[in-house]
mmCIF file of C-alpha atoms and ligand atoms in Angstrom:
data_model
loop_
_atom_site.group_PDB
_atom_site.id
_atom_site.type_symbol
_atom_site.label_atom_id
_atom_site.label_comp_id
_atom_site.label_asym_id
_atom_site.label_seq_id
_atom_site.Cartn_x
_atom_site.Cartn_y
_atom_site.Cartn_z
ATOM 1 C CA MET A 1 3.370 21.634 1.359
ATOM 2 C CA ALA A 2 5.489 18.527 1.458
ATOM 3 C CA HIS A 3 9.192 19.147 1.851
ATOM 4 C CA VAL A 4 10.070 18.056 -1.621
ATOM 5 C CA CYS A 5 13.024 15.772 -2.023
ATOM 6 C CA ARG A 6 16.303 15.498 -0.293
ATOM 7 C CA PHE A 7 18.385 15.650 -3.422
ATOM 8 C CA PRO A 8 18.925 18.889 -5.407
ATOM 9 C CA VAL A 9 18.521 18.379 -9.133
ATOM 10 C CA PRO A 10 21.974 18.694 -10.762
ATOM 11 C CA LEU A 11 20.714 17.611 -14.159
ATOM 12 C CA SER A 12 18.376 19.488 -16.475
ATOM 13 C CA VAL A 13 16.118 16.898 -17.987
ATOM 14 C CA ALA A 14 13.779 19.268 -19.751
ATOM 15 C CA GLY A 15 13.543 18.522 -23.422
ATOM 16 C CA ARG A 16 16.011 15.702 -23.519
ATOM 17 C CA ARG A 17 15.068 12.109 -23.808
ATOM 18 C CA TRP A 18 15.871 10.539 -20.529
ATOM 19 C CA PRO A 19 18.041 7.445 -20.937
ATOM 20 C CA MET A 20 16.190 4.453 -19.597
ATOM 21 C CA PHE A 21 18.757 4.258 -16.842
ATOM 22 C CA LEU A 22 20.990 6.883 -15.376
ATOM 23 C CA PRO A 23 24.670 6.813 -16.356
ATOM 24 C CA ALA A 24 26.426 3.948 -14.575
ATOM 25 C CA ALA A 25 28.373 6.389 -12.387
ATOM 26 C CA ALA A 26 25.089 7.758 -11.128
ATOM 27 C CA GLY A 27 23.694 4.279 -10.634
ATOM 28 C CA SER A 28 26.600 3.041 -8.647
ATOM 29 C CA GLY A 29 25.357 4.576 -5.384
ATOM 30 C CA GLY A 30 27.950 6.078 -3.103
ATOM 31 C CA GLY A 31 26.339 9.480 -3.324
ATOM 32 C CA SER A 32 27.993 10.814 -6.492
ATOM 33 C CA GLU A 33 26.545 14.261 -7.164
ATOM 34 C CA LYS A 34 25.368 13.362 -10.691
ATOM 35 C CA GLY A 35 22.081 11.517 -11.149
ATOM 36 C CA LYS A 36 20.301 12.788 -8.076
ATOM 37 C CA LEU A 37 16.626 13.046 -8.916
ATOM 38 C CA LEU A 38 13.779 15.334 -8.004
ATOM 39 C CA LEU A 39 10.034 14.739 -8.168
ATOM 40 C CA GLN A 40 9.909 16.509 -11.534
ATOM 41 C CA ASP A 41 12.407 14.020 -12.891
ATOM 42 C CA VAL A 42 10.124 11.175 -11.834
ATOM 43 C CA ALA A 43 7.269 12.970 -13.615
ATOM 44 C CA GLU A 44 9.511 13.304 -16.676
ATOM 45 C CA LEU A 45 10.357 9.591 -16.635
ATOM 46 C CA ILE A 46 6.639 8.731 -16.558
ATOM 47 C CA GLY A 47 5.573 11.490 -18.943
ATOM 48 C CA THR A 48 8.147 10.661 -21.643
ATOM 49 C CA GLY A 49 7.377 6.936 -21.452
ATOM 50 C CA ALA A 50 10.923 6.243 -20.239
ATOM 51 C CA CYS A 51 9.246 4.346 -17.396
ATOM 52 C CA ARG A 52 6.366 2.108 -18.343
ATOM 53 C CA ARG A 53 6.500 -0.697 -15.745
ATOM 54 C CA VAL A 54 5.610 1.044 -12.490
ATOM 55 C CA VAL A 55 5.281 -0.998 -9.299
ATOM 56 C CA VAL A 56 3.512 0.625 -6.363
ATOM 57 C CA MET A 57 3.944 -0.404 -2.702
ATOM 58 C CA ALA A 58 1.231 0.970 -0.432
ATOM 59 C CA GLY A 59 0.599 1.061 3.303
ATOM 60 C CA ALA A 60 -2.037 2.313 5.707
ATOM 61 C CA GLY A 61 -0.978 5.909 5.065
ATOM 62 C CA ILE A 62 -2.889 5.864 1.766
ATOM 63 C CA SER A 63 -6.125 5.065 3.609
ATOM 64 C CA THR A 64 -5.884 7.704 6.349
ATOM 65 C CA PRO A 65 -7.205 10.358 3.933
ATOM 66 C CA SER A 66 -10.297 8.105 3.614
ATOM 67 C CA GLY A 67 -10.770 8.208 7.382
ATOM 68 C CA ILE A 68 -9.214 4.843 8.260
ATOM 69 C CA PRO A 69 -6.531 5.129 10.967
ATOM 70 C CA ASP A 70 -3.113 3.703 10.214
ATOM 71 C CA PHE A 71 -1.316 1.457 12.683
ATOM 72 C CA ARG A 72 1.719 3.276 14.045
ATOM 73 C CA SER A 73 1.083 7.034 13.889
ATOM 74 C CA PRO A 74 1.521 8.106 17.515
ATOM 75 C CA GLY A 75 -1.851 8.911 19.093
ATOM 76 C CA SER A 76 -4.060 8.341 16.051
ATOM 77 C CA GLY A 77 -2.696 4.949 14.930
ATOM 78 C CA LEU A 78 -4.661 1.794 15.759
ATOM 79 C CA TYR A 79 -1.849 0.457 17.917
ATOM 80 C CA SER A 80 -2.176 3.488 20.224
ATOM 81 C CA ASN A 81 -5.886 2.901 20.695
ATOM 82 C CA LEU A 82 -6.282 -0.738 21.734
ATOM 83 C CA GLN A 83 -6.265 -0.233 25.528
ATOM 84 C CA GLN A 84 -9.916 -1.380 25.758
ATOM 85 C CA TYR A 85 -8.940 -4.892 24.574
ATOM 86 C CA SER A 86 -6.349 -5.455 27.381
ATOM 87 C CA LEU A 87 -3.876 -7.004 24.948
ATOM 88 C CA PRO A 88 -0.434 -8.144 26.137
ATOM 89 C CA TYR A 89 0.958 -5.827 23.392
ATOM 90 C CA PRO A 90 -0.796 -4.113 20.420
ATOM 91 C CA GLU A 91 0.310 -6.493 17.610
ATOM 92 C CA ALA A 92 -1.211 -9.425 19.561
ATOM 93 C CA ILE A 93 -4.506 -8.491 17.949
ATOM 94 C CA PHE A 94 -3.088 -9.875 14.679
ATOM 95 C CA GLU A 95 -1.504 -12.982 16.201
ATOM 96 C CA LEU A 96 -3.013 -16.441 15.770
ATOM 97 C CA THR A 97 -2.178 -17.673 19.291
ATOM 98 C CA PHE A 98 -3.933 -14.723 20.864
ATOM 99 C CA PHE A 99 -6.819 -14.980 18.355
ATOM 100 C CA CYS A 100 -7.404 -18.656 19.252
ATOM 101 C CA HIS A 101 -7.296 -17.732 22.943
ATOM 102 C CA ASN A 102 -9.627 -14.747 22.500
ATOM 103 C CA PRO A 103 -10.931 -13.753 19.012
ATOM 104 C CA LYS A 104 -13.189 -10.983 20.376
ATOM 105 C CA PRO A 105 -10.693 -8.066 20.196
ATOM 106 C CA PHE A 106 -9.889 -8.831 16.570
ATOM 107 C CA PHE A 107 -13.541 -8.926 15.528
ATOM 108 C CA ALA A 108 -14.256 -5.729 17.447
ATOM 109 C CA LEU A 109 -11.384 -4.058 15.586
ATOM 110 C CA ALA A 110 -12.420 -5.644 12.279
ATOM 111 C CA LYS A 111 -15.610 -3.589 12.372
ATOM 112 C CA GLU A 112 -13.438 -0.456 12.309
ATOM 113 C CA LEU A 113 -11.043 -1.785 9.690
ATOM 114 C CA ARG A 114 -13.500 -3.125 7.110
ATOM 115 C CA PRO A 115 -15.245 0.084 6.310
ATOM 116 C CA GLY A 116 -18.612 -0.118 4.614
ATOM 117 C CA ASN A 117 -18.810 3.535 3.860
ATOM 118 C CA CYS A 118 -15.235 4.795 3.421
ATOM 119 C CA ARG A 119 -14.362 5.746 -0.101
ATOM 120 C CA PRO A 120 -11.183 5.523 -2.132
ATOM 121 C CA ASN A 121 -9.252 8.803 -2.187
ATOM 122 C CA VAL A 122 -7.054 10.679 -4.626
ATOM 123 C CA ILE A 123 -4.177 8.237 -4.062
ATOM 124 C CA HIS A 124 -6.265 5.247 -5.111
ATOM 125 C CA TYR A 125 -7.419 7.211 -8.178
ATOM 126 C CA PHE A 126 -3.826 8.138 -9.058
ATOM 127 C CA ILE A 127 -2.907 4.440 -9.046
ATOM 128 C CA ARG A 128 -6.001 3.765 -11.167
ATOM 129 C CA LEU A 129 -4.816 6.430 -13.632
ATOM 130 C CA LEU A 130 -1.445 4.718 -13.862
ATOM 131 C CA HIS A 131 -3.370 1.547 -14.746
ATOM 132 C CA ASP A 132 -5.631 3.273 -17.251
ATOM 133 C CA LYS A 133 -2.513 4.618 -18.990
ATOM 134 C CA GLY A 134 -0.990 1.136 -19.195
ATOM 135 C CA LEU A 135 1.831 2.078 -16.807
ATOM 136 C CA LEU A 136 0.919 0.036 -13.689
ATOM 137 C CA LEU A 137 2.774 -3.267 -13.560
ATOM 138 C CA ARG A 138 1.322 -4.137 -10.131
ATOM 139 C CA LEU A 139 0.068 -2.584 -6.898
ATOM 140 C CA TYR A 140 1.315 -4.323 -3.740
ATOM 141 C CA THR A 141 -0.769 -3.178 -0.795
ATOM 142 C CA GLN A 142 -0.511 -4.021 2.890
ATOM 143 C CA ASN A 143 -3.973 -2.639 3.475
ATOM 144 C CA ILE A 144 -6.885 -4.884 4.413
ATOM 145 C CA ASP A 145 -9.565 -2.219 4.061
ATOM 146 C CA GLY A 146 -10.208 -3.282 0.490
ATOM 147 C CA LEU A 147 -10.325 0.284 -0.849
ATOM 148 C CA GLU A 148 -8.053 -0.642 -3.768
ATOM 149 C CA ARG A 149 -10.506 -3.302 -4.927
ATOM 150 C CA VAL A 150 -13.644 -1.157 -4.569
ATOM 151 C CA SER A 151 -15.172 -0.743 -8.026
ATOM 152 C CA ALA A 152 -14.832 3.041 -7.720
ATOM 153 C CA ALA A 153 -11.060 2.730 -7.454
ATOM 154 C CA GLY A 154 -11.228 0.427 -10.462
ATOM 155 C CA ILE A 155 -7.912 -1.321 -9.983
ATOM 156 C CA PRO A 156 -8.421 -4.769 -11.531
ATOM 157 C CA ALA A 157 -7.706 -7.829 -9.377
ATOM 158 C CA SER A 158 -5.016 -8.894 -11.891
ATOM 159 C CA LYS A 159 -3.015 -5.772 -11.016
ATOM 160 C CA LEU A 160 -3.529 -6.030 -7.270
ATOM 161 C CA VAL A 161 -1.597 -7.994 -4.649
ATOM 162 C CA GLU A 162 -3.185 -7.761 -1.194
ATOM 163 C CA ALA A 163 -0.060 -8.883 0.647
ATOM 164 C CA HIS A 164 -1.766 -9.003 4.060
ATOM 165 C CA GLY A 165 -5.006 -10.483 2.781
ATOM 166 C CA SER A 166 -8.462 -8.956 2.955
ATOM 167 C CA PHE A 167 -11.964 -9.445 4.333
ATOM 168 C CA ALA A 168 -13.202 -10.666 0.957
ATOM 169 C CA SER A 169 -13.048 -14.290 2.101
ATOM 170 C CA ALA A 170 -12.785 -16.173 5.405
ATOM 171 C CA THR A 171 -11.660 -19.623 6.564
ATOM 172 C CA CYS A 172 -12.856 -21.846 9.392
ATOM 173 C CA THR A 173 -10.003 -22.260 11.872
ATOM 174 C CA VAL A 174 -11.099 -25.874 12.537
ATOM 175 C CA CYS A 175 -12.311 -27.552 9.335
ATOM 176 C CA GLN A 176 -10.555 -25.025 7.007
ATOM 177 C CA ARG A 177 -13.705 -24.562 4.912
ATOM 178 C CA SER A 178 -13.624 -21.278 2.967
ATOM 179 C CA TRP A 179 -16.537 -18.826 3.174
ATOM 180 C CA PRO A 180 -17.285 -15.566 1.306
ATOM 181 C CA GLY A 181 -16.418 -12.601 3.554
ATOM 182 C CA GLU A 182 -19.927 -11.195 3.512
ATOM 183 C CA ASP A 183 -21.283 -14.480 4.937
ATOM 184 C CA ILE A 184 -19.711 -13.753 8.319
ATOM 185 C CA TRP A 185 -20.154 -10.029 8.310
ATOM 186 C CA ALA A 186 -23.667 -9.896 9.803
ATOM 187 C CA GLU A 187 -22.396 -11.770 12.884
ATOM 188 C CA VAL A 188 -19.347 -9.492 13.191
ATOM 189 C CA LYS A 189 -21.477 -6.364 12.890
ATOM 190 C CA GLU A 190 -23.671 -7.672 15.716
ATOM 191 C CA GLY A 191 -20.531 -8.025 17.837
ATOM 192 C CA ARG A 192 -20.608 -11.854 17.747
ATOM 193 C CA VAL A 193 -17.720 -14.178 16.887
ATOM 194 C CA PRO A 194 -18.678 -15.896 13.592
ATOM 195 C CA LEU A 195 -18.834 -19.706 13.856
ATOM 196 C CA CYS A 196 -18.627 -22.247 11.075
ATOM 197 C CA PRO A 197 -22.107 -23.550 10.194
ATOM 198 C CA VAL A 198 -20.581 -26.989 9.548
ATOM 199 C CA CYS A 199 -18.299 -27.586 12.525
ATOM 200 C CA THR A 200 -18.958 -24.545 14.758
ATOM 201 C CA GLY A 201 -15.254 -23.630 14.650
ATOM 202 C CA VAL A 202 -14.361 -19.889 14.683
ATOM 203 C CA VAL A 203 -14.296 -18.473 11.150
ATOM 204 C CA LYS A 204 -11.408 -16.016 10.616
ATOM 205 C CA PRO A 205 -11.284 -13.495 7.735
ATOM 206 C CA ASP A 206 -8.375 -14.214 5.384
ATOM 207 C CA ILE A 207 -6.248 -11.455 6.872
ATOM 208 C CA VAL A 208 -2.600 -12.528 7.140
ATOM 209 C CA PHE A 209 -1.716 -12.655 10.825
ATOM 210 C CA PHE A 210 1.859 -12.331 12.044
ATOM 211 C CA GLY A 211 3.601 -15.633 11.421
ATOM 212 C CA GLU A 212 1.048 -16.842 8.850
ATOM 213 C CA PRO A 213 2.191 -17.643 5.293
ATOM 214 C CA MET A 214 1.881 -14.863 2.722
ATOM 215 C CA PRO A 215 -0.787 -15.281 0.054
ATOM 216 C CA GLN A 216 0.313 -17.043 -3.137
ATOM 217 C CA ARG A 217 -0.058 -13.861 -5.198
ATOM 218 C CA PHE A 218 2.573 -12.135 -3.031
ATOM 219 C CA PHE A 219 5.193 -14.255 -4.809
ATOM 220 C CA LEU A 220 4.495 -12.474 -8.084
ATOM 221 C CA HIS A 221 7.131 -10.099 -6.690
ATOM 222 C CA VAL A 222 9.803 -12.521 -7.860
ATOM 223 C CA VAL A 223 9.007 -11.469 -11.437
ATOM 224 C CA ASP A 224 7.514 -7.996 -10.951
ATOM 225 C CA PHE A 225 10.265 -6.234 -8.985
ATOM 226 C CA PRO A 226 13.197 -7.195 -11.234
ATOM 227 C CA MET A 227 11.055 -6.087 -14.214
ATOM 228 C CA ALA A 228 9.982 -2.763 -12.695
ATOM 229 C CA ASP A 229 11.516 0.407 -14.110
ATOM 230 C CA LEU A 230 10.045 2.701 -11.432
ATOM 231 C CA LEU A 231 9.010 1.987 -7.825
ATOM 232 C CA LEU A 232 6.547 4.209 -5.939
ATOM 233 C CA ILE A 233 6.239 3.692 -2.162
ATOM 234 C CA LEU A 234 3.266 5.454 -0.605
ATOM 235 C CA GLY A 235 2.205 5.830 3.044
ATOM 236 C CA THR A 236 4.013 3.040 4.829
ATOM 237 C CA SER A 237 6.437 2.750 7.754
ATOM 238 C CA LEU A 238 8.231 -0.135 5.980
ATOM 239 C CA GLU A 239 8.278 -1.884 9.364
ATOM 240 C CA VAL A 240 6.776 -5.248 8.518
ATOM 241 C CA GLU A 241 8.565 -8.071 6.732
ATOM 242 C CA PRO A 242 8.641 -9.638 4.251
ATOM 243 C CA PHE A 243 6.729 -6.780 2.595
ATOM 244 C CA ALA A 244 9.198 -4.027 3.581
ATOM 245 C CA SER A 245 12.202 -5.704 1.938
ATOM 246 C CA LEU A 246 10.454 -5.686 -1.438
ATOM 247 C CA CYS A 247 11.608 -2.072 -1.830
ATOM 248 C CA GLU A 248 15.182 -3.367 -2.160
ATOM 249 C CA ALA A 249 14.210 -5.861 -4.867
ATOM 250 C CA VAL A 250 14.253 -3.391 -7.773
ATOM 251 C CA ARG A 251 17.496 -2.964 -9.691
ATOM 252 C CA HIS A 252 19.860 -0.272 -8.395
ATOM 253 C CA SER A 253 19.431 1.646 -11.653
ATOM 254 C CA VAL A 254 15.653 1.934 -11.071
ATOM 255 C CA PRO A 255 14.391 5.148 -9.447
ATOM 256 C CA ARG A 256 12.445 4.716 -6.165
ATOM 257 C CA LEU A 257 10.042 7.437 -4.992
ATOM 258 C CA LEU A 258 8.909 7.459 -1.330
ATOM 259 C CA ILE A 259 6.003 9.742 -0.397
ATOM 260 C CA ASN A 260 5.490 9.544 3.357
ATOM 261 C CA ARG A 261 5.308 11.661 6.505
ATOM 262 C CA GLU A 262 8.672 10.262 7.687
ATOM 263 C CA VAL A 263 11.711 9.007 5.860
ATOM 264 C CA VAL A 264 11.504 5.269 6.538
ATOM 265 C CA GLY A 265 13.285 1.979 5.908
ATOM 266 C CA PRO A 266 16.330 1.985 3.619
ATOM 267 C CA PHE A 267 15.482 5.537 2.535
ATOM 268 C CA ALA A 268 16.668 6.558 5.990
ATOM 269 C CA TRP A 269 19.598 4.235 6.565
ATOM 270 C CA ARG A 270 20.801 3.137 3.132
ATOM 271 C CA PRO A 271 19.492 5.467 0.434
ATOM 272 C CA ARG A 272 20.310 4.846 -3.216
ATOM 273 C CA VAL A 273 21.401 7.556 -5.649
ATOM 274 C CA GLN A 274 18.145 7.290 -7.601
ATOM 275 C CA ASP A 275 15.974 7.574 -4.485
ATOM 276 C CA VAL A 276 13.548 10.468 -4.324
ATOM 277 C CA VAL A 277 11.882 11.255 -0.996
ATOM 278 C CA VAL A 278 8.868 13.560 -0.771
ATOM 279 C CA GLN A 279 8.439 13.939 2.958
ATOM 280 C CA GLY A 280 5.041 15.194 4.091
ATOM 281 C CA ASP A 281 1.370 14.584 3.478
ATOM 282 C CA VAL A 282 0.869 11.788 0.998
ATOM 283 C CA VAL A 283 -2.138 13.445 -0.656
ATOM 284 C CA GLU A 284 -0.155 16.642 -1.236
ATOM 285 C CA GLY A 285 2.805 14.688 -2.557
ATOM 286 C CA VAL A 286 0.657 12.664 -4.981
ATOM 287 C CA GLN A 287 -1.231 15.768 -6.098
ATOM 288 C CA ARG A 288 2.111 17.504 -6.801
ATOM 289 C CA LEU A 289 3.190 14.552 -8.929
ATOM 290 C CA VAL A 290 -0.163 14.554 -10.756
ATOM 291 C CA GLU A 291 0.293 18.282 -11.436
ATOM 292 C CA LEU A 292 3.824 17.780 -12.762
ATOM 293 C CA LEU A 293 2.468 15.022 -15.015
ATOM 294 C CA GLY A 294 -0.246 17.344 -16.331
ATOM 295 C CA TRP A 295 -2.909 14.836 -15.245
ATOM 296 C CA THR A 296 -4.861 17.117 -12.871
ATOM 297 C CA GLU A 297 -7.887 17.530 -15.135
ATOM 298 C CA GLU A 298 -8.026 13.850 -16.047
ATOM 299 C CA MET A 299 -7.816 12.985 -12.377
ATOM 300 C CA GLN A 300 -10.693 15.300 -11.486
ATOM 301 C CA ASP A 301 -12.837 13.810 -14.275
ATOM 302 C CA LEU A 302 -12.034 10.286 -13.074
ATOM 303 C CA ILE A 303 -12.925 11.136 -9.477
ATOM 304 C CA GLN A 304 -16.168 12.773 -10.559
ATOM 305 C CA ARG A 305 -17.084 9.789 -12.745
ATOM 306 C CA GLU A 306 -16.213 7.086 -10.230
ATOM 307 C CA ALA A 307 -16.746 8.637 -6.799
ATOM 308 C CA GLY A 308 -20.467 7.841 -6.807
ATOM 309 C CA LYS A 309 -19.740 4.178 -7.532
ATOM 310 C CA ALA A 310 -17.943 3.288 -4.270
ATOM 311 C CA SER A 311 -19.418 -0.031 -3.247
ATOM 312 C CA PHE A 312 -18.097 -3.249 -1.775
HETATM 313 N N1 APR B 1 0.487 11.421 4.723
HETATM 314 C C1 APR B 1 1.759 10.926 4.755
HETATM 315 N N2 APR B 1 2.114 9.851 5.494
HETATM 316 C C2 APR B 1 1.143 9.285 6.241
HETATM 317 C C3 APR B 1 -0.193 9.745 6.263
HETATM 318 C C4 APR B 1 -0.499 10.868 5.456
HETATM 319 N N3 APR B 1 -1.746 11.358 5.407
HETATM 320 N N4 APR B 1 -0.910 8.945 7.122
HETATM 321 C C5 APR B 1 -0.050 8.037 7.606
HETATM 322 N N5 APR B 1 1.166 8.239 7.086
HETATM 323 C C6 APR B 1 2.386 7.462 7.306
HETATM 324 C C7 APR B 1 2.708 7.268 8.752
HETATM 325 O O1 APR B 1 3.459 8.369 9.228
HETATM 326 C C8 APR B 1 3.520 5.989 8.710
HETATM 327 O O2 APR B 1 4.873 6.240 8.388
HETATM 328 O O3 APR B 1 2.135 6.159 6.797
HETATM 329 C C9 APR B 1 2.871 5.217 7.552
HETATM 330 C C10 APR B 1 1.903 4.164 8.035
HETATM 331 O O4 APR B 1 2.662 3.216 8.754
HETATM 332 P P1 APR B 1 1.921 2.068 9.585
HETATM 333 O O5 APR B 1 0.879 2.658 10.428
HETATM 334 O O6 APR B 1 3.002 1.238 10.217
HETATM 335 O O7 APR B 1 1.163 1.220 8.475
HETATM 336 P P2 APR B 1 1.802 0.177 7.482
HETATM 337 O O8 APR B 1 3.170 0.567 7.053
HETATM 338 O O9 APR B 1 0.813 -0.070 6.411
HETATM 339 O O10 APR B 1 1.873 -1.123 8.421
HETATM 340 C C11 APR B 1 2.286 -2.324 7.840
HETATM 341 O O11 APR B 1 1.812 -3.470 9.896
HETATM 342 O O12 APR B 1 0.561 -4.120 11.702
HETATM 343 C C12 APR B 1 0.898 -4.431 10.423
HETATM 344 O O13 APR B 1 -0.450 -5.727 9.025
HETATM 345 C C13 APR B 1 -0.296 -4.437 9.511
HETATM 346 O O14 APR B 1 -0.297 -4.022 7.128
HETATM 347 C C14 APR B 1 0.100 -3.494 8.385
HETATM 348 C C15 APR B 1 1.606 -3.461 8.501
HETATM 349 ZN ZN1 ZN B 2 -15.612 -25.485 10.213
#
């Protein structure tokens, strides 16, 4: 079971209406004893409607339960398994200069990353439940596997920001013509580099490579994060900017919940009083939260209803 929280709960919240924000003293940081939260307090904030504008930040850790490796887990992460591509260093596979020099490694990896048959998992369905209950302000994902957008997960495009792009569309690196993702997929599956039918330039899926501009929708964060009244951060190392810094963009009085195998980013080196860390398996942590919310049955019904629908 996940090691729940780092902060003991000094406050009993049962039965009393939680103020929208913790008393100023608690919100001022500096580690005052009062105002430290536990997972059950986060459940209380959601359950009582004290928090209704939830922003979720997700990383590759929410897709590992669906069988898609993450990037940096030692041994199992993608970056530990790229020897066959003789890259100068692992991240080169997502760098434009290397891609223009040799696109083959990226397309070979793309076959693994754009799963045809992987399905959303309980984490995707939890986020869907937040949406169904009118609580999800936005989901910011770093993942390019597209599991959040699969109809079975049912998270509408309006609520989704794919910060590092996706395979849904592709662009010719020469004439910049845009193509639907599935148009190039047959070539990729055959192990060929897809070429533009107009100018024969290499067509690259609209995945954001290191150094490339972020998609327009990413800048919704300018409005979303100041408005958020709860931030959930699930399955990410918080290593890659500018995505990682978003977690500091919510107001100091807003609780932040990290569910991850390690304590990462500012949760490790500059925690806030209202931070809650559930360190351990992300599925277990989310299931514990669902239990505390009393949503277990609803979640099971949703999974039963939707699981058969998974399709790209
Ligand atoms: N339970 C809990 N934590 C998990 C689980 C799990 N089942 N699986 C993985 N994790 C954790 C890992 O321990 C790690 O801390 O999720 C985190 C995943 O981190 P990364 O592999 O670095 O993935 P991510 O944070 O999404 O990477 C960000 O880096 O290379 C770029 O563009 C790429 O979007 C990617 C970005
Ligand atoms: Zn072209």
